[in-house]
Amino acid sequence: MARNKIVVGCQWGDEGKGKVVDLLAAEADIVARFQGGANAGHTIVIGDRQYILHLIPSGIIHPGKECYIGNGVVMDPFALKEELDLLTGKGIDWRGRLFVSPATNLVLPYHKLIEDVQERSRGAANLGTTRRGIGPAYVDKVARHGIRVIDLLAPERLRKKLDYQRIIKATYLEGSDDERADLNRTYDDLMGLVDMLAPLVVDVSLALRRAVAAGKSILFEGAQGCLLDVDLGTYPFGTSSNTTVGGALTGLGVGPHMIDEVIGVVKAYTTRVGAGPFPTELIDKTGEQLRNIGREFGASTGRPRRCGWLDLVVLRHSIGVNGVDAIAVTKLDVLDGLDEIKVCTAYQLDEQTIDEVPLDLYRLDEVKPVYRTFPGWRTETTGITTFDGLPTNAREYLGFIADDLKVKIALVSTGAKRTETIVV
Ligand code: GDP
Ligand code: IMO
Ligand code: MG
């Protein structure tokens, strides 16, 4: 029986989902993205080649695998074209194996313009978004005036929908000399993409159900992380989609029986880009060291990532809301040089010790982490491929995490490359 797995991020994104999906894709027939958009940056390193994917499922790197973009994604068609051209340039043949749902909403230039205005207006309280137009595109979707992929195949309807945008977005668009406000131009540019996009459009839900019935297996690729989920994360400091498992069902049109195993990706420490609470953040030399050794700079925006210790309280929340069966621990090697490693096991709040996230997630800003300190291993783990080959202190660190979270460890990543992995 084929086993369908879902890979979700358990922290604030950039856990190493791209690498994990690439590894698991080897055993799957199909890789499907269900939410988010080009705000994602998923890195895959094979030998000395690096691929950074934003919209296209990471399975595309594997010859012959089919890739699906579901209705839950917000797709920037211009970013898609750029990404496809890049893949073509790298010799990756994607034709005939990338598919998009007709109901996928589009991110258009005016969404980015609106986001720029909104972020600027927020001043010091800005969210630090990726400025990929994600929020404004989801707003349009939920407000029921979004433009969908299928509208590109009905030019009259597209024209009418754009005319309506002109009215409802007048505050942003009227009188603007920003070229992204020019909807005639957007229409023309979109028409230029129709030949490329039309062959990709299929009933994704039906295709996935048929594939499973035919014995094929699906790997669901999450973007962002649990704490960025619009409902279950550190709202409003998060993204606009459901990054957690439920997003896969609505974002692809499949039932819960389609998911056999939930893999949560956990970085061996914590990072986040953008604003918002981060209890274990290190604003010191150790934080700097994690950033430099872990090369913690955004794969989409190049922004330095904020770094800190592993937070088990946050992870208990992620494991719970996603129903995680097993975790993939990444970037263990980044901790190699540290004398000691801390793990947050609880928070102090209102003179009480709590071991779950506070009811009001806003209050994550006020909690004081309670740490347990582990001795470092001070040996290089980069490239180690067996669990027994790890230094004792590293095994103890991992064992403690798995015991606390009551989950299995499915794999440990000891370097960015495909081969630098321990399959447990
Ligand atoms: P994603 O968004 O979850 O796919 O993660 P990103 O690709 O944005 O960020 C993870 C970064 O860490 C990328 O640069 C990866 O190449 C790199 N990476 C992944 N796993 C490992 C690992 O085990 N060790 C090291 N040193 N780097 C890793
Ligand atoms: P992957 O898939 C890390 C963050 C942004 C910002 C917030 C809202 O690579 O893990 P948005 O543009 O989505 O409206 O920004 O969410 N963010 C990410 N952080 N990794 C990502 O994706 C992210 N996608 C969005 O930095 O704080
Ligand atoms: Mg990323």
XYZ file of C-alpha atoms and ligand atoms in Angstrom:
480
model
C 0.000 0.000 0.000
C 1.347 3.367 -0.943
C 1.971 5.672 1.959
C 1.237 9.357 1.605
C 3.243 11.672 3.810
C 2.939 15.318 4.662
C 5.897 17.495 5.577
C 5.163 20.553 7.712
C 7.387 23.099 9.416
C 7.117 23.099 13.223
C 8.686 26.466 13.967
C 8.637 29.820 12.132
C 9.614 28.486 8.701
C 12.972 27.696 7.118
C 13.296 24.486 9.117
C 14.765 22.695 6.112
C 11.518 21.454 4.568
C 12.969 21.677 1.061
C 15.759 19.269 1.886
C 13.406 16.849 3.660
C 10.865 16.937 0.831
C 13.607 16.340 -1.699
C 14.746 13.276 0.240
C 11.276 11.829 0.721
C 10.319 12.623 -2.870
C 12.618 9.836 -3.975
C 10.031 7.346 -2.687
C 6.906 9.239 -3.770
C 5.272 9.561 -7.179
C 3.778 12.996 -6.666
C 4.691 16.122 -4.694
C 1.927 18.654 -3.970
C 1.980 22.183 -2.541
C -1.204 23.244 -0.759
C -0.732 26.766 0.645
C 1.418 29.871 0.665
C 3.063 31.261 -2.395
C 6.349 32.712 -3.482
C 6.968 33.820 0.114
C 8.429 30.333 0.572
C 12.078 29.653 -0.157
C 12.920 25.953 -0.157
C 16.564 25.061 -0.680
C 17.816 21.812 -2.122
C 21.500 21.044 -2.439
C 22.663 18.179 -4.610
C 26.424 17.900 -4.881
C 27.611 21.396 -5.699
C 24.276 22.448 -7.220
C 21.775 24.519 -5.251
C 18.131 25.021 -6.173
C 15.848 27.482 -4.385
C 12.176 26.895 -5.090
C 9.444 29.342 -4.166
C 6.268 28.127 -5.810
C 7.060 24.894 -7.533
C 7.015 21.764 -5.383
C 10.488 20.542 -4.469
C 9.778 17.227 -6.217
C 10.418 18.892 -9.569
C 14.151 18.288 -9.122
C 13.520 14.533 -9.328
C 13.147 13.461 -12.944
C 9.737 11.995 -13.683
C 7.932 13.038 -10.491
C 4.629 14.823 -10.952
C 4.113 18.118 -9.117
C 0.842 19.793 -8.219
C 0.015 23.309 -7.074
C -3.293 23.243 -5.230
C -6.155 25.701 -4.932
C -4.899 26.739 -1.475
C -1.775 28.291 -2.955
C -1.680 31.916 -4.070
C 0.320 31.883 -7.250
C 2.222 34.758 -8.774
C 2.163 33.729 -12.449
C 5.118 35.978 -13.280
C 7.167 34.464 -10.458
C 6.137 31.029 -11.723
C 7.420 31.824 -15.193
C 10.717 33.059 -13.776
C 11.082 29.904 -11.726
C 10.281 27.668 -14.670
C 12.796 29.508 -16.854
C 15.415 29.062 -14.156
C 14.714 25.330 -13.997
C 14.883 25.047 -17.764
C 18.225 26.872 -17.622
C 19.476 24.304 -15.138
C 18.472 21.490 -17.436
C 15.382 20.396 -15.504
C 12.589 19.269 -17.764
C 9.311 20.152 -16.071
C 7.040 19.940 -19.081
C 4.174 17.509 -18.726
C 4.676 17.017 -14.994
C 3.656 20.301 -13.381
C -0.039 20.946 -12.806
C -2.068 23.784 -11.282
C -5.607 23.920 -9.979
C -8.055 26.171 -11.841
C -9.153 27.543 -8.458
C -5.691 28.735 -7.456
C -5.846 32.468 -6.777
C -3.346 34.710 -8.493
C -0.952 37.127 -6.861
C -0.806 40.111 -9.191
C 1.446 43.179 -9.276
C -1.136 45.335 -7.496
C -1.086 42.970 -4.501
C 2.583 43.743 -4.001
C 1.965 47.456 -4.410
C -0.789 47.322 -1.779
C 1.412 45.323 0.577
C 4.212 47.872 0.233
C 1.809 50.677 1.138
C 0.386 48.713 4.081
C 3.778 47.725 5.471
C 5.003 51.309 5.188
C 1.871 52.588 6.920
C 2.387 50.213 9.819
C 5.630 52.044 10.525
C 7.584 50.520 13.393
C 4.764 48.013 13.900
C 5.239 46.466 10.431
C 4.996 42.697 10.135
C 8.183 42.291 8.151
C 6.451 40.349 5.393
C 8.291 39.004 2.375
C 6.429 41.592 0.229
C 5.421 38.887 -2.198
C 1.798 40.059 -2.157
C 0.630 37.091 -0.107
C -1.604 38.870 2.419
C -3.474 41.061 -0.105
C -4.004 38.061 -2.417
C -5.573 35.968 0.359
C -7.702 38.965 1.361
C -9.117 39.085 -2.169
C -9.712 35.344 -2.171
C -11.700 35.406 1.055
C -13.524 38.574 0.034
C -14.545 36.631 -3.104
C -13.108 39.005 -5.641
C -9.865 37.175 -6.223
C -8.662 36.371 -9.724
C -8.096 32.681 -10.287
C -5.971 30.735 -12.720
C -9.053 29.669 -14.665
C -9.977 33.315 -15.289
C -6.945 33.542 -17.577
C -8.682 31.167 -19.920
C -11.764 33.414 -20.015
C -10.365 36.805 -21.121
C -13.696 38.623 -20.999
C -14.232 37.580 -17.396
C -10.668 38.510 -16.532
C -11.163 41.967 -18.033
C -14.346 42.488 -15.990
C -12.711 41.302 -12.809
C -9.800 43.665 -13.331
C -12.221 46.529 -13.972
C -13.834 45.746 -10.640
C -10.416 45.804 -8.955
C -9.972 49.301 -10.305
C -13.055 50.388 -8.354
C -12.491 48.582 -5.072
C -8.759 49.329 -4.941
C -9.056 52.947 -6.055
C -7.420 54.211 -2.857
C -4.268 52.390 -3.809
C -4.370 52.543 -7.586
C -5.934 55.804 -8.673
C -3.378 58.433 -9.583
C -0.483 56.139 -8.716
C 2.512 56.363 -11.040
C 3.728 52.948 -9.882
C 3.620 50.660 -12.924
C 2.071 47.929 -10.762
C -1.079 50.086 -10.595
C -1.542 49.859 -14.360
C -4.240 47.216 -14.801
C -4.263 47.401 -18.596
C -0.655 46.448 -18.526
C -1.372 43.648 -16.050
C -4.067 42.338 -18.383
C -1.693 42.369 -21.367
C 1.114 40.760 -19.389
C -1.253 38.041 -18.197
C -2.398 37.346 -21.740
C 1.256 36.804 -22.575
C 1.336 33.930 -20.059
C -1.762 32.077 -21.216
C 0.060 29.750 -23.620
C 2.449 28.736 -20.871
C -0.218 28.283 -18.184
C -3.130 26.727 -20.061
C -1.600 23.258 -20.418
C -0.856 23.133 -16.682
C -4.453 23.507 -15.520
C -6.104 20.298 -14.315
C -8.616 19.229 -11.668
C -5.996 18.697 -8.972
C -8.315 17.042 -6.473
C -9.504 14.521 -9.036
C -6.003 13.867 -10.328
C -4.725 13.132 -6.819
C -7.612 10.823 -6.012
C -7.136 8.942 -9.264
C -3.408 8.671 -8.657
C -3.917 7.178 -5.208
C -6.521 4.762 -6.553
C -3.921 3.659 -9.089
C -1.463 2.893 -6.281
C 0.653 6.034 -6.525
C 1.893 7.876 -3.462
C 1.756 11.572 -2.664
C 4.082 13.743 -0.663
C 2.396 16.894 0.608
C 4.833 19.783 0.883
C 4.071 22.429 3.482
C 5.460 25.926 3.319
C 6.220 28.297 6.224
C 5.795 26.827 9.703
C 3.193 26.198 12.387
C 3.857 29.430 14.261
C 3.203 31.393 11.061
C -0.229 29.747 10.579
C -2.937 32.400 10.266
C -5.079 30.687 12.916
C -2.681 28.732 15.080
C 0.429 30.892 14.944
C 1.617 34.146 16.460
C -1.107 36.228 14.785
C -0.783 38.875 13.398
C 2.916 38.113 13.091
C 2.568 35.269 10.655
C 1.426 34.560 7.158
C -2.104 34.485 5.705
C -2.563 30.756 5.116
C -3.042 27.566 7.113
C 0.453 26.165 7.189
C -0.645 23.240 9.352
C -1.986 19.864 8.166
C -5.585 20.993 7.700
C -4.361 23.330 4.982
C -3.479 20.314 2.862
C -7.049 19.024 2.834
C -8.691 22.294 1.851
C -5.718 23.408 -0.241
C -5.803 20.376 -2.521
C -9.328 19.071 -2.116
C -8.512 15.726 -0.513
C -9.894 13.825 2.465
C -8.028 13.031 5.693
C -7.608 9.366 4.715
C -5.230 10.593 2.006
C -2.584 11.389 4.642
C -0.926 8.396 6.272
C 1.947 10.034 8.105
C 2.725 13.532 9.368
C 6.390 14.506 9.406
C 7.242 17.662 11.336
C 10.466 19.389 10.411
C 12.330 20.773 13.415
C 15.523 22.767 13.172
C 17.916 21.834 15.998
C 17.630 25.437 17.196
C 15.097 28.141 16.280
C 14.996 30.933 13.706
C 12.460 33.400 12.464
C 12.459 36.163 9.853
C 10.255 39.201 10.209
C 8.682 40.684 13.305
C 6.880 39.019 16.195
C 7.488 37.256 19.495
C 10.387 34.822 19.798
C 10.926 33.742 23.422
C 14.287 31.990 22.988
C 15.858 34.586 20.704
C 19.563 35.181 21.313
C 20.613 38.749 20.748
C 24.238 38.055 21.568
C 27.389 36.357 20.306
C 25.813 32.891 20.355
C 22.915 34.123 18.203
C 25.430 35.648 15.829
C 27.374 32.388 15.761
C 24.239 30.369 14.892
C 23.435 32.831 12.105
C 26.907 32.672 10.610
C 27.489 28.946 10.910
C 23.923 28.073 9.931
C 23.984 30.659 7.130
C 20.713 31.964 8.417
C 19.828 34.453 5.735
C 16.431 34.302 4.012
C 16.211 32.097 0.905
C 13.577 34.472 -0.534
C 14.577 37.885 0.731
C 18.182 37.525 1.912
C 17.235 39.045 5.270
C 19.263 37.916 8.298
C 17.210 35.424 10.301
C 16.766 35.927 14.025
C 18.307 32.956 15.874
C 17.759 31.336 19.249
C 17.634 28.089 21.225
C 15.263 25.227 20.574
C 11.865 25.858 22.159
C 10.035 22.715 23.285
C 6.968 24.654 24.379
C 6.490 25.923 20.850
C 7.148 22.435 19.511
C 4.575 20.814 21.827
C 2.033 23.170 20.278
C 3.152 22.323 16.712
C 3.256 18.586 17.302
C -0.219 18.769 18.831
C -2.011 20.890 16.265
C -0.480 18.988 13.353
C -0.764 15.525 14.872
C 2.894 14.953 14.045
C 3.913 11.278 13.943
C 7.644 11.721 13.503
C 10.087 14.584 13.319
C 12.969 15.325 10.995
C 15.645 17.209 12.934
C 17.736 19.438 10.702
C 20.944 21.443 10.989
C 22.327 19.448 13.909
C 25.811 20.163 12.549
C 25.334 23.882 13.178
C 25.580 23.191 16.913
C 28.913 21.338 16.585
C 31.150 24.120 17.911
C 29.124 25.095 20.983
C 30.356 24.424 24.534
C 26.837 24.171 25.805
C 23.416 23.997 24.224
C 20.215 25.164 25.855
C 16.695 23.908 25.318
C 13.635 25.766 26.535
C 11.443 23.309 28.455
C 8.888 25.703 29.958
C 8.029 29.370 30.340
C 7.756 31.631 33.324
C 4.660 33.853 33.088
C 2.953 35.791 35.886
C 5.261 34.046 38.380
C 3.963 30.684 37.234
C 5.704 28.003 35.261
C 3.758 26.905 32.182
C 4.668 24.091 29.818
C 2.233 24.905 27.038
C 1.932 28.107 25.028
C -0.120 30.832 26.754
C -3.819 31.090 25.884
C -3.133 34.550 24.511
C -0.289 34.020 22.052
C 0.387 37.756 22.178
C 1.830 37.025 25.592
C 4.668 34.977 24.078
C 6.318 38.382 24.132
C 6.304 38.391 27.925
C 7.288 34.819 28.770
C 10.703 34.043 30.205
C 12.143 30.742 28.966
C 13.163 28.067 31.476
C 16.207 26.302 30.075
C 17.814 22.947 30.472
C 21.491 23.040 29.549
C 23.230 20.253 27.659
C 26.983 19.894 27.189
C 28.046 20.434 23.578
C 29.780 17.662 21.626
C 32.453 19.815 20.066
C 33.068 17.325 17.275
C 32.178 17.685 13.652
C 28.952 15.899 12.743
C 28.727 17.238 9.180
C 27.965 14.440 6.779
C 27.471 11.712 9.406
C 24.951 9.198 8.052
C 24.298 6.837 10.972
C 22.722 7.564 14.332
C 25.363 5.509 16.114
C 28.043 7.532 14.376
C 26.919 10.681 16.225
C 28.788 11.832 19.329
C 27.150 10.672 22.592
C 26.164 14.203 23.600
C 24.419 14.748 20.275
C 22.496 11.498 20.669
C 21.478 12.565 24.170
C 20.314 15.939 22.896
C 18.176 14.282 20.212
C 16.903 11.618 22.607
C 15.763 14.265 25.068
C 13.826 16.109 22.361
C 12.099 12.984 21.054
C 11.185 11.818 24.589
C 9.825 15.180 25.577
C 7.719 15.511 22.430
C 6.742 11.826 22.474
C 7.506 11.417 18.786
C 9.857 9.290 16.748
C 12.781 10.823 14.938
C 12.452 9.903 11.269
C 15.634 11.535 10.120
C 18.457 13.772 11.223
C 20.099 16.171 8.833
C 23.819 16.788 9.260
C 24.439 19.114 6.343
C 22.660 20.863 3.493
C 23.403 18.167 0.917
C 21.084 15.317 0.065
C 23.656 12.784 1.192
C 24.305 14.435 4.567
C 21.422 12.676 6.259
C 20.753 10.019 8.871
C 17.645 7.981 8.130
C 16.594 6.566 11.491
P 12.770 25.593 4.167
O 12.145 26.894 3.845
O 12.165 24.944 5.355
O 12.846 24.671 2.984
O 14.279 25.917 4.579
P 15.276 26.912 3.802
O 15.734 26.259 2.563
O 14.681 28.277 3.702
O 16.424 27.043 4.867
C 17.168 25.949 5.297
C 18.634 26.221 4.962
O 19.450 25.312 5.666
C 18.984 26.018 3.498
O 20.005 26.885 3.159
C 19.456 24.567 3.453
O 20.346 24.316 2.374
C 20.170 24.468 4.762
N 20.156 23.149 5.404
C 19.158 22.222 5.419
N 19.508 21.189 6.202
C 20.729 21.466 6.703
C 21.600 20.810 7.632
O 21.307 19.757 8.165
N 22.778 21.432 7.920
C 23.128 22.619 7.381
N 24.288 23.141 7.739
N 22.329 23.270 6.511
C 21.148 22.715 6.202
P 9.452 28.873 4.031
O 8.440 28.064 3.285
C 10.236 31.978 6.976
C 7.262 35.180 7.326
C 7.725 36.569 6.922
C 6.870 37.409 7.866
C 5.553 36.638 7.880
C 4.512 37.174 6.905
O 10.696 29.142 3.287
O 9.673 28.317 5.397
P 4.221 36.951 4.279
O 5.091 37.414 3.158
O 3.947 35.490 4.276
O 2.960 37.745 4.418
O 5.076 37.266 5.599
O 5.875 35.309 7.549
N 7.471 34.138 6.285
C 8.433 33.211 6.334
N 9.438 33.034 7.207
N 10.067 31.107 5.974
C 9.048 31.249 5.104
O 8.746 30.325 4.172
C 8.194 32.363 5.241
N 7.132 32.819 4.542
C 6.694 33.899 5.206
O 9.096 36.743 7.158
O 7.406 37.366 9.155
Mg 12.684 28.862 3.519
